[in-house]
């Protein structure tokens, strides 16, 4: 295991911080008017000032900008459109490592049974776990995907897909 993404929070600290609280998604894509890391950082700061216990952010650039202005946990993901694959949320190991380097406290990824570019979702979870100590949030569609993701090493699962 490398020291990529040395976590600011332990699993129990994260569970306590997130339990019953509001996680606000601060994301905008290039075609949206609020696109830009500095805008996302300001949105995240406003969300935290309004009571958010965590921020969900897209891309290493946005994660790094948000990390500079908030102290709450950041759930990082990277939406990538890869030819031939329907999965978009952190589909590859390098995407996850970049999020960890940027300061994500949790890495979210598509943990559905759909084909992934580097094997299965459980393969990706295992690879991330082997290279970083950052907890993984498995975005799933059904309970069986959540169970498989947790068995593979994901710390959390959410029915976001």
Coordinates of N, CA and C in Angstrom, one line a residue:
X1 N 0.9 -1.2 0.0 CA 0.0 0.0 0.0 C 0.9 1.2 0.0
X2 N 0.6 2.2 -0.8 CA 1.3 3.4 -0.9 C 0.7 4.4 0.1
X3 N 1.3 5.6 0.2 CA 0.8 6.6 1.1 C -0.1 7.6 0.4
X4 N -0.5 7.2 -0.8 CA -1.4 8.1 -1.6 C -2.7 8.4 -0.8
X5 N -3.0 9.7 -0.7 CA -4.2 10.0 -0.1 C -4.3 9.7 1.4
X6 N -3.3 10.1 2.2 CA -3.3 9.8 3.6 C -4.5 10.4 4.2
X7 N -5.5 9.6 4.7 CA -6.8 10.1 5.1 C -6.7 11.1 6.3
X8 N -7.5 12.1 6.2 CA -7.6 13.1 7.3 C -8.6 12.5 8.4
X9 N -9.4 11.6 8.0 CA -10.5 11.1 8.9 C -10.4 9.5 8.9
X10 N -10.5 8.9 10.0 CA -10.7 7.5 10.1 C -12.1 7.1 9.7
X11 N -12.3 5.8 9.5 CA -13.7 5.4 9.1 C -14.7 5.7 10.2
X12 N -14.4 5.5 11.4 CA -15.4 5.8 12.5 C -15.6 7.3 12.6
X13 N -14.6 8.1 12.4 CA -14.8 9.6 12.4 C -15.7 10.0 11.2
X14 N -15.5 9.4 10.1 CA -16.4 9.7 8.9 C -17.8 9.3 9.2
X15 N -18.0 8.1 9.7 CA -19.3 7.6 10.0 C -20.0 8.5 11.0
X16 N -19.3 9.0 12.0 CA -19.9 9.9 13.0 C -20.2 11.2 12.3
X17 N -19.3 11.8 11.5 CA -19.5 13.1 10.9 C -20.7 13.0 9.9
X18 N -20.8 11.9 9.2 CA -21.8 11.9 8.1 C -23.2 11.4 8.6
X19 N -23.3 10.8 9.8 CA -24.5 10.2 10.2 C -25.6 11.2 10.4
X20 N -26.6 11.1 9.6 CA -27.8 11.9 9.8 C -27.6 13.3 9.2
X21 N -26.4 13.6 8.6 CA -26.2 15.0 8.2 C -26.4 15.1 6.7
X22 N -26.4 16.3 6.2 CA -26.6 16.6 4.8 C -25.3 16.7 4.0
X23 N -25.2 15.8 3.0 CA -24.0 15.9 2.1 C -24.5 16.6 0.9
X24 N -23.8 17.7 0.5 CA -24.2 18.6 -0.6 C -23.3 18.3 -1.8
X25 N -23.9 18.1 -2.9 CA -23.1 17.8 -4.2 C -22.8 19.2 -4.8
X26 N -21.6 19.5 -4.9 CA -21.1 20.7 -5.6 C -20.4 20.3 -6.9
X27 N -21.2 20.2 -8.0 CA -20.6 19.8 -9.2 C -21.2 20.6 -10.4
X28 N -20.4 20.9 -11.3 CA -20.9 21.5 -12.6 C -20.0 21.0 -13.7
X29 N -20.5 20.7 -14.8 CA -19.7 20.3 -16.0 C -19.5 21.5 -16.9
X30 N -18.6 21.3 -17.8 CA -18.1 22.4 -18.7 C -19.2 23.2 -19.4
X31 N -20.3 22.5 -19.7 CA -21.4 23.2 -20.4 C -22.3 23.9 -19.5
X32 N -22.1 23.8 -18.2 CA -23.0 24.5 -17.2 C -22.4 25.8 -16.8
X33 N -23.3 26.8 -16.5 CA -22.8 28.2 -16.2 C -22.0 28.3 -15.0
X34 N -22.1 27.4 -14.0 CA -21.4 27.5 -12.8 C -20.1 26.7 -12.8
X35 N -19.7 26.2 -14.0 CA -18.5 25.4 -14.1 C -17.3 26.2 -13.6
X36 N -16.4 25.6 -12.9 CA -15.1 26.2 -12.5 C -14.8 25.8 -11.1
X37 N -13.5 25.5 -10.8 CA -13.1 25.1 -9.5 C -13.4 26.2 -8.4
X38 N -13.1 27.4 -8.7 CA -13.3 28.5 -7.7 C -14.8 28.7 -7.4
X39 N -15.6 28.5 -8.4 CA -17.1 28.6 -8.2 C -17.5 27.5 -7.3
X40 N -17.0 26.3 -7.6 CA -17.4 25.1 -6.8 C -16.9 25.3 -5.4
X41 N -15.7 25.8 -5.2 CA -15.2 26.1 -3.8 C -16.1 27.0 -3.1
X42 N -16.6 28.1 -3.7 CA -17.5 29.0 -3.1 C -18.8 28.4 -2.8
X43 N -19.3 27.5 -3.7 CA -20.6 26.8 -3.4 C -20.4 25.9 -2.2
X44 N -19.3 25.2 -2.2 CA -19.0 24.3 -1.0 C -19.0 25.0 0.3
X45 N -18.3 26.2 0.3 CA -18.2 27.0 1.5 C -19.6 27.4 1.9
X46 N -20.4 27.9 1.0 CA -21.8 28.3 1.3 C -22.6 27.1 1.9
X47 N -22.4 25.9 1.3 CA -23.1 24.8 1.8 C -22.7 24.4 3.2
X48 N -21.4 24.5 3.5 CA -20.9 24.2 4.8 C -21.5 25.2 5.8
X49 N -21.4 26.5 5.4 CA -22.0 27.6 6.3 C -23.5 27.3 6.5
X50 N -24.1 26.7 5.6 CA -25.6 26.4 5.8 C -25.8 25.1 6.5
X51 N -24.8 24.4 6.9 CA -25.0 23.1 7.7 C -24.6 21.8 7.1
X52 N -24.0 21.8 5.9 CA -23.6 20.6 5.2 C -22.5 19.9 6.1
X53 N -22.5 18.6 6.2 CA -21.5 17.9 7.0 C -20.4 17.3 6.1
X54 N -20.7 17.3 4.7 CA -19.7 16.8 3.8 C -20.1 17.4 2.4
X55 N -19.1 17.4 1.5 CA -19.3 17.8 0.1 C -18.9 16.7 -0.8
X56 N -19.7 16.6 -1.9 CA -19.5 15.6 -3.0 C -19.0 16.4 -4.2
X57 N -17.8 16.2 -4.6 CA -17.2 17.0 -5.7 C -16.7 16.2 -6.8
X58 N -16.7 16.8 -8.0 CA -16.3 16.1 -9.3 C -15.0 16.7 -9.8
X59 N -14.0 15.9 -9.9 CA -12.7 16.1 -10.5 C -11.6 16.5 -9.4
X60 N -10.4 16.1 -9.7 CA -9.3 16.5 -8.8 C -9.2 18.0 -8.7
X61 N -9.4 18.7 -9.7 CA -9.2 20.2 -9.7 C -10.3 20.8 -8.7
X62 N -11.5 20.4 -8.8 CA -12.5 20.9 -7.9 C -12.3 20.4 -6.4
X63 N -11.9 19.1 -6.3 CA -11.6 18.6 -4.9 C -10.5 19.5 -4.3
X64 N -9.4 19.8 -5.0 CA -8.3 20.5 -4.4 C -8.8 22.0 -4.1
X65 N -9.6 22.6 -4.9 CA -10.1 23.9 -4.6 C -11.0 23.9 -3.4
X66 N -11.8 23.0 -3.3 CA -12.7 22.9 -2.2 C -12.0 22.5 -0.9
X67 N -11.0 21.7 -1.0 CA -10.2 21.3 0.2 C -9.5 22.6 0.8
X68 N -9.2 23.6 0.0 CA -8.6 24.8 0.5 C -9.5 25.6 1.3
X69 N -10.8 25.5 1.2 CA -11.8 26.4 1.9 C -12.7 25.7 2.9
X70 N -12.8 24.4 2.9 CA -13.6 23.7 3.9 C -12.9 22.7 4.7
X71 N -13.3 22.4 5.9 CA -12.7 21.4 6.7 C -13.5 20.1 6.8
X72 N -14.7 20.1 6.2 CA -15.6 18.9 6.3 C -15.1 17.8 5.3
X73 N -15.5 16.6 5.5 CA -15.1 15.6 4.5 C -15.5 15.9 3.1
X74 N -14.6 15.5 2.2 CA -14.9 15.7 0.7 C -15.0 14.3 0.1
X75 N -16.1 14.0 -0.5 CA -16.3 12.8 -1.3 C -16.0 13.1 -2.7
X76 N -14.9 12.6 -3.2 CA -14.4 13.0 -4.5 C -14.8 11.9 -5.5
X77 N -15.2 12.4 -6.7 CA -15.5 11.5 -7.8 C -15.0 12.2 -9.1
X78 N -14.9 11.4 -10.1 CA -14.4 12.0 -11.4 C -15.3 11.4 -12.5
X79 N -16.2 12.2 -13.0 CA -17.1 11.8 -14.1 C -16.3 11.8 -15.4
X80 N -16.1 10.6 -16.0 CA -15.3 10.4 -17.2 C -16.2 9.7 -18.2
X81 N -16.2 10.2 -19.4 CA -17.0 9.5 -20.5 C -15.9 8.7 -21.3
X82 N -16.0 7.4 -21.2 CA -15.0 6.6 -21.9 C -15.8 5.8 -23.0
X83 N -15.3 5.8 -24.2 CA -15.9 5.1 -25.3 C -16.1 3.6 -24.9
X84 N -17.4 3.2 -25.2 CA -17.7 1.8 -25.0 C -18.1 1.4 -23.6
X85 N -18.2 2.4 -22.6 CA -18.5 2.1 -21.3 C -19.6 3.0 -20.8
X86 N -20.6 2.5 -20.1 CA -21.7 3.3 -19.5 C -21.3 3.9 -18.2
X87 N -20.3 3.3 -17.5 CA -19.9 3.8 -16.2 C -19.2 5.1 -16.4
X88 N -19.5 6.1 -15.5 CA -18.9 7.4 -15.6 C -18.2 7.8 -14.3
X89 N -18.6 7.4 -13.2 CA -18.1 7.8 -11.9 C -16.9 7.1 -11.5
X90 N -15.8 7.8 -11.6 CA -14.4 7.3 -11.3 C -14.2 5.9 -11.8
X91 N -14.2 5.8 -13.2 CA -14.1 4.4 -13.8 C -12.8 3.7 -13.8
X92 N -11.7 4.5 -13.5 CA -10.4 3.9 -13.6 C -9.5 4.1 -12.3
X93 N -8.5 3.3 -12.1 CA -7.7 3.4 -10.9 C -7.0 4.8 -10.9
X94 N -6.4 5.2 -12.1 CA -5.7 6.5 -12.1 C -6.6 7.7 -11.8
X95 N -7.9 7.6 -12.1 CA -8.9 8.6 -11.7 C -9.0 8.7 -10.2
X96 N -9.1 7.5 -9.6 CA -9.2 7.5 -8.1 C -7.9 8.0 -7.4
X97 N -6.8 7.6 -7.9 CA -5.5 8.1 -7.4 C -5.4 9.6 -7.5
X98 N -5.8 10.1 -8.6 CA -5.8 11.6 -8.7 C -6.7 12.3 -7.7
X99 N -7.8 11.7 -7.4 CA -8.7 12.3 -6.4 C -8.1 12.2 -5.0
X100 N -7.4 11.1 -4.7 CA -6.8 11.0 -3.4 C -5.7 12.0 -3.3
X101 N -4.9 12.2 -4.3 CA -3.8 13.2 -4.3 C -4.3 14.6 -4.2
X102 N -5.5 14.8 -4.7 CA -6.1 16.2 -4.6 C -6.7 16.5 -3.2
X103 N -6.9 15.5 -2.4 CA -7.4 15.7 -1.0 C -8.7 15.1 -0.7
X104 N -9.2 14.3 -1.6 CA -10.5 13.6 -1.3 C -10.4 12.8 0.0
X105 N -11.4 12.9 0.9 CA -11.4 12.0 2.1 C -12.1 10.7 1.8
X106 N -12.9 10.6 0.8 CA -13.6 9.4 0.4 C -13.6 9.5 -1.1
X107 N -13.4 8.3 -1.8 CA -13.5 8.2 -3.2 C -14.8 7.5 -3.6
X108 N -15.6 8.2 -4.4 CA -16.9 7.6 -4.9 C -16.6 7.0 -6.2
X109 N -17.2 5.8 -6.5 CA -17.1 5.2 -7.8 C -18.3 4.4 -8.1
X110 N -18.5 4.2 -9.4 CA -19.6 3.4 -9.9 C -19.3 1.9 -9.6
X111 N -20.1 1.3 -8.7 CA -19.9 -0.1 -8.3 C -21.0 -1.0 -8.8
X112 N -21.6 -0.6 -9.9 CA -22.7 -1.4 -10.5 C -22.0 -2.6 -11.2
X113 N -22.9 -3.5 -11.6 CA -22.4 -4.7 -12.3 C -22.1 -4.4 -13.8
X114 N -22.3 -3.2 -14.2 CA -22.0 -2.9 -15.6 C -20.5 -3.1 -15.9
X115 N -20.1 -3.3 -17.2 CA -18.7 -3.4 -17.5 C -17.9 -2.2 -17.2
X116 N -16.7 -2.4 -16.6 CA -15.8 -1.3 -16.3 C -14.6 -1.4 -17.2
X117 N -13.9 -0.3 -17.4 CA -12.7 -0.4 -18.3 C -11.5 -1.2 -17.8
X118 N -11.4 -1.4 -16.5 CA -10.3 -2.1 -16.0 C -10.8 -3.4 -15.2
X119 N -11.7 -4.1 -15.7 CA -12.3 -5.2 -15.0 C -13.6 -4.9 -14.4
X120 N -13.9 -5.5 -13.3 CA -15.2 -5.3 -12.6 C -15.1 -4.2 -11.6
X121 N -16.2 -3.8 -11.0 CA -16.2 -2.8 -10.0 C -15.4 -3.3 -8.8
X122 N -15.6 -4.6 -8.5 CA -14.9 -5.1 -7.3 C -13.4 -5.2 -7.6
X123 N -12.9 -5.4 -8.8 CA -11.5 -5.3 -9.2 C -11.0 -3.9 -8.9
X124 N -11.8 -2.8 -9.3 CA -11.4 -1.5 -9.1 C -11.3 -1.1 -7.6
X125 N -12.3 -1.6 -6.8 CA -12.2 -1.4 -5.4 C -11.0 -2.0 -4.8
X126 N -10.7 -3.2 -5.2 CA -9.5 -3.9 -4.6 C -8.2 -3.1 -5.0
X127 N -8.2 -2.6 -6.3 CA -7.0 -1.9 -6.7 C -6.8 -0.6 -6.0
X128 N -7.9 0.1 -5.8 CA -7.8 1.4 -5.0 C -7.4 1.1 -3.6
X129 N -7.9 0.1 -3.0 CA -7.6 -0.3 -1.6 C -6.1 -0.7 -1.5
X130 N -5.6 -1.3 -2.5 CA -4.2 -1.7 -2.5 C -3.2 -0.5 -2.6
X131 N -3.7 0.6 -3.2 CA -2.8 1.7 -3.5 C -3.0 2.9 -2.6
X132 N -4.1 3.0 -1.9 CA -4.4 4.1 -1.1 C -5.2 3.7 0.2
X133 N -5.1 4.6 1.2 CA -5.9 4.3 2.4 C -7.2 5.1 2.5
X134 N -7.5 5.8 1.4 CA -8.8 6.6 1.3 C -10.0 5.6 1.2
X135 N -10.9 5.8 2.1 CA -12.1 5.0 2.1 C -12.9 5.1 0.7
X136 N -13.6 4.1 0.4 CA -14.4 4.1 -0.9 C -15.9 4.1 -0.6
X137 N -16.6 4.9 -1.4 CA -18.0 5.0 -1.4 C -18.5 4.3 -2.7
X138 N -19.2 3.2 -2.6 CA -19.7 2.5 -3.8 C -21.0 3.1 -4.1
X139 N -21.1 3.7 -5.3 CA -22.4 4.1 -5.9 C -23.0 2.9 -6.6
X140 N -24.2 2.5 -6.1 CA -24.8 1.2 -6.6 C -26.2 1.5 -7.0
X141 N -26.8 0.5 -7.6 CA -28.2 0.5 -8.1 C -29.1 -0.5 -7.3
X142 N -28.5 -1.6 -6.8 CA -29.2 -2.6 -6.1 C -28.4 -3.1 -4.9
X143 N -29.1 -3.7 -4.0 CA -28.5 -4.2 -2.7 C -27.4 -5.2 -3.0
X144 N -27.5 -6.1 -4.0 CA -26.5 -7.1 -4.2 C -25.2 -6.4 -4.6
X145 N -25.2 -5.3 -5.3 CA -24.0 -4.5 -5.7 C -23.4 -3.9 -4.5
X146 N -24.2 -3.4 -3.6 CA -23.7 -2.9 -2.3 C -22.9 -3.9 -1.5
X147 N -23.5 -5.1 -1.4 CA -22.9 -6.2 -0.7 C -21.6 -6.6 -1.3
X148 N -21.6 -6.7 -2.6 CA -20.3 -7.1 -3.3 C -19.3 -6.0 -3.1
X149 N -19.6 -4.8 -3.2 CA -18.7 -3.7 -3.0 C -18.1 -3.7 -1.6
X150 N -18.9 -3.8 -0.6 CA -18.4 -3.8 0.8 C -17.5 -5.0 1.0
X151 N -17.9 -6.2 0.5 CA -17.1 -7.4 0.6 C -15.7 -7.1 -0.1
X152 N -15.7 -6.4 -1.2 CA -14.4 -6.1 -1.9 C -13.6 -5.0 -1.2
X153 N -14.2 -4.3 -0.2 CA -13.4 -3.3 0.5 C -13.9 -2.0 0.6
X154 N -15.1 -1.7 0.0 CA -15.7 -0.4 0.1 C -16.2 -0.1 1.6
X155 N -16.0 1.1 2.0 CA -16.4 1.4 3.4 C -17.8 1.8 3.5
X156 N -18.4 2.3 2.4 CA -19.7 2.8 2.3 C -20.4 2.4 1.0
X157 N -21.7 2.4 1.0 CA -22.4 2.1 -0.3 C -23.7 3.0 -0.2
X158 N -24.0 3.6 -1.4 CA -25.2 4.4 -1.5 C -25.9 4.1 -2.8
X159 N -27.2 4.2 -2.7 CA -28.1 3.9 -3.9 C -28.2 5.2 -4.8
X160 N -27.1 5.6 -5.3 CA -27.1 6.8 -6.2 C -27.3 6.5 -7.6
X161 N -27.2 5.3 -8.1 CA -27.3 5.0 -9.5 C -28.6 4.2 -9.8

